[in-house]
XYZ file of C-alpha atoms in Angstrom:
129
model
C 30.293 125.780 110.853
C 29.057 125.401 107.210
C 28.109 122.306 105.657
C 31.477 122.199 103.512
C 33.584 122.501 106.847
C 31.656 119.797 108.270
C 31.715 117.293 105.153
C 36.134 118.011 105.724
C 35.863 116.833 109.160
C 33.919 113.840 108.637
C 36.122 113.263 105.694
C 39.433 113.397 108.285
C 37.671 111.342 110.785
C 36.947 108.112 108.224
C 40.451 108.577 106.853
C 41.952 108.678 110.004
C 40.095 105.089 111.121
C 41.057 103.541 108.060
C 44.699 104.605 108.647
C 45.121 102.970 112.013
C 43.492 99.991 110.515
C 45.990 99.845 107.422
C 48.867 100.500 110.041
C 47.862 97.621 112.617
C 47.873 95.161 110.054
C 51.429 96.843 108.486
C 52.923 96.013 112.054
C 53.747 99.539 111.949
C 53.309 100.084 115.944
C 54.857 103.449 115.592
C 52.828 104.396 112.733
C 49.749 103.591 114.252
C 50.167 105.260 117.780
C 51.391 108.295 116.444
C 47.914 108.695 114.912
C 46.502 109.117 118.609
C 46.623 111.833 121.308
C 49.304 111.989 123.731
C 46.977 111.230 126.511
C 44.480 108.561 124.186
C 42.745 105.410 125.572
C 42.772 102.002 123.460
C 40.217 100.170 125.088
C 40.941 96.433 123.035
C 38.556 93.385 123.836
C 39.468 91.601 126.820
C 42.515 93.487 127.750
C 43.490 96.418 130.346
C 42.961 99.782 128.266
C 46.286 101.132 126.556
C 46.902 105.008 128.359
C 48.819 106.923 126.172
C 51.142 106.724 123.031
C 53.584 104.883 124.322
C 51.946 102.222 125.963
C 49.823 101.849 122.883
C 52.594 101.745 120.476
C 54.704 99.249 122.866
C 51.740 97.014 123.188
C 51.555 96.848 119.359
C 55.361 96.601 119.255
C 54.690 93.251 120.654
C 52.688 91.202 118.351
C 53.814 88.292 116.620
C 55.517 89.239 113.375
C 54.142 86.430 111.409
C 50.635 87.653 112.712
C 48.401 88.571 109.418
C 45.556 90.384 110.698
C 43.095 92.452 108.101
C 40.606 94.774 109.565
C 37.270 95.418 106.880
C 36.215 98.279 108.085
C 33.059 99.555 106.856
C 29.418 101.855 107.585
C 32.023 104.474 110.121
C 30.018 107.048 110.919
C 30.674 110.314 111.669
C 29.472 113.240 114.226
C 30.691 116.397 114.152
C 30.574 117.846 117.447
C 32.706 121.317 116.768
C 35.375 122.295 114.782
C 37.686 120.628 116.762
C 35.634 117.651 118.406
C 33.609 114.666 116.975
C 33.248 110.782 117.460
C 32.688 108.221 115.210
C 31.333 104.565 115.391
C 32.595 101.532 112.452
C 31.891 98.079 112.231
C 34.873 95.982 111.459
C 35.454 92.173 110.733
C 38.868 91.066 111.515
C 40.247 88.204 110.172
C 43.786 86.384 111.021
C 46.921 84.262 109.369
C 50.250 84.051 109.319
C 52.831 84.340 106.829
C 54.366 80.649 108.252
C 51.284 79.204 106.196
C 52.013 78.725 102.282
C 50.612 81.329 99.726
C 48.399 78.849 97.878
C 46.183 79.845 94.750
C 43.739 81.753 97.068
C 46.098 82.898 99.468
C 46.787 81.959 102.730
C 44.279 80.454 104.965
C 42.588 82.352 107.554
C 42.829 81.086 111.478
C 40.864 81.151 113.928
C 37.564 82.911 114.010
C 36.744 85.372 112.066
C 36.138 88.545 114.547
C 33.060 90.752 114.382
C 33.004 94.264 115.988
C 33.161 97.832 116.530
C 35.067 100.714 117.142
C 33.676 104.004 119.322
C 36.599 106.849 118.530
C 36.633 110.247 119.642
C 38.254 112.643 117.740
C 40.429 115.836 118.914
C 42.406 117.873 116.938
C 45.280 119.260 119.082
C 47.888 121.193 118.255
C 50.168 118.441 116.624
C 47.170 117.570 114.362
């Protein structure tokens, strides 16, 4: 693999983490599993892993509409294990609203705490992309 090939893979990887972080916080549960394989595992803090696309995208079906969450994800890093193969860590910061809280100058206020942590992916490309 040359050093071109590689820098389009990592490239794929970091878009593909920022996508299912701009489609969690869209609500769009389809959306967002579809970007995993058939057989994935979402392991989410303090829950029972997710097996699968459908379980994922049900379980994100699920959330509270007027939920608000934004996910800063930043520093992902990439490693290219083969052409077809890699894994990739991020640190993320989630914070949470809801759109029953007034838009005021500065927006809505956050609630709760805001959430420091990580994501470990591993990345396959199958035959559906």
């Amino acid at each position: 693999m040359d050093a071109q090939q590689r820098l389009l893979i990592e490239d794929a990887c970091r878009g593909l983490v920022l996508r299912a972080a701009a489609r969690a916080d869209a609500h769009d549960a389809a959306g967002f599993a579809a970007l995993f394989a058939a057989d994935a595992v979402l392991q989410r803090p303090n829950a029972a892993p997710l097996v699968g696309r459908d379980a994922i995208r049900d379980a994100y079906a699920q959330r509270e509409r007027s939920r608000i969450t934004r996910h800063l994800v930043s520093n992902t890093l990439i490693t290219v294990e083969s052409a077809t193969r890699a894994s990739g860590h991020s640190l993320v910061l989630l914070w949470a609203g809801s759109s029953d809280d007034a838009v005021g100058v500065q927006g809505r206020p956050a609630q709760g705490p805001v959430l420091v942590g990580e994501f470990d992916d591993r990345f396959v490309l199958g035959s559906d992309g």
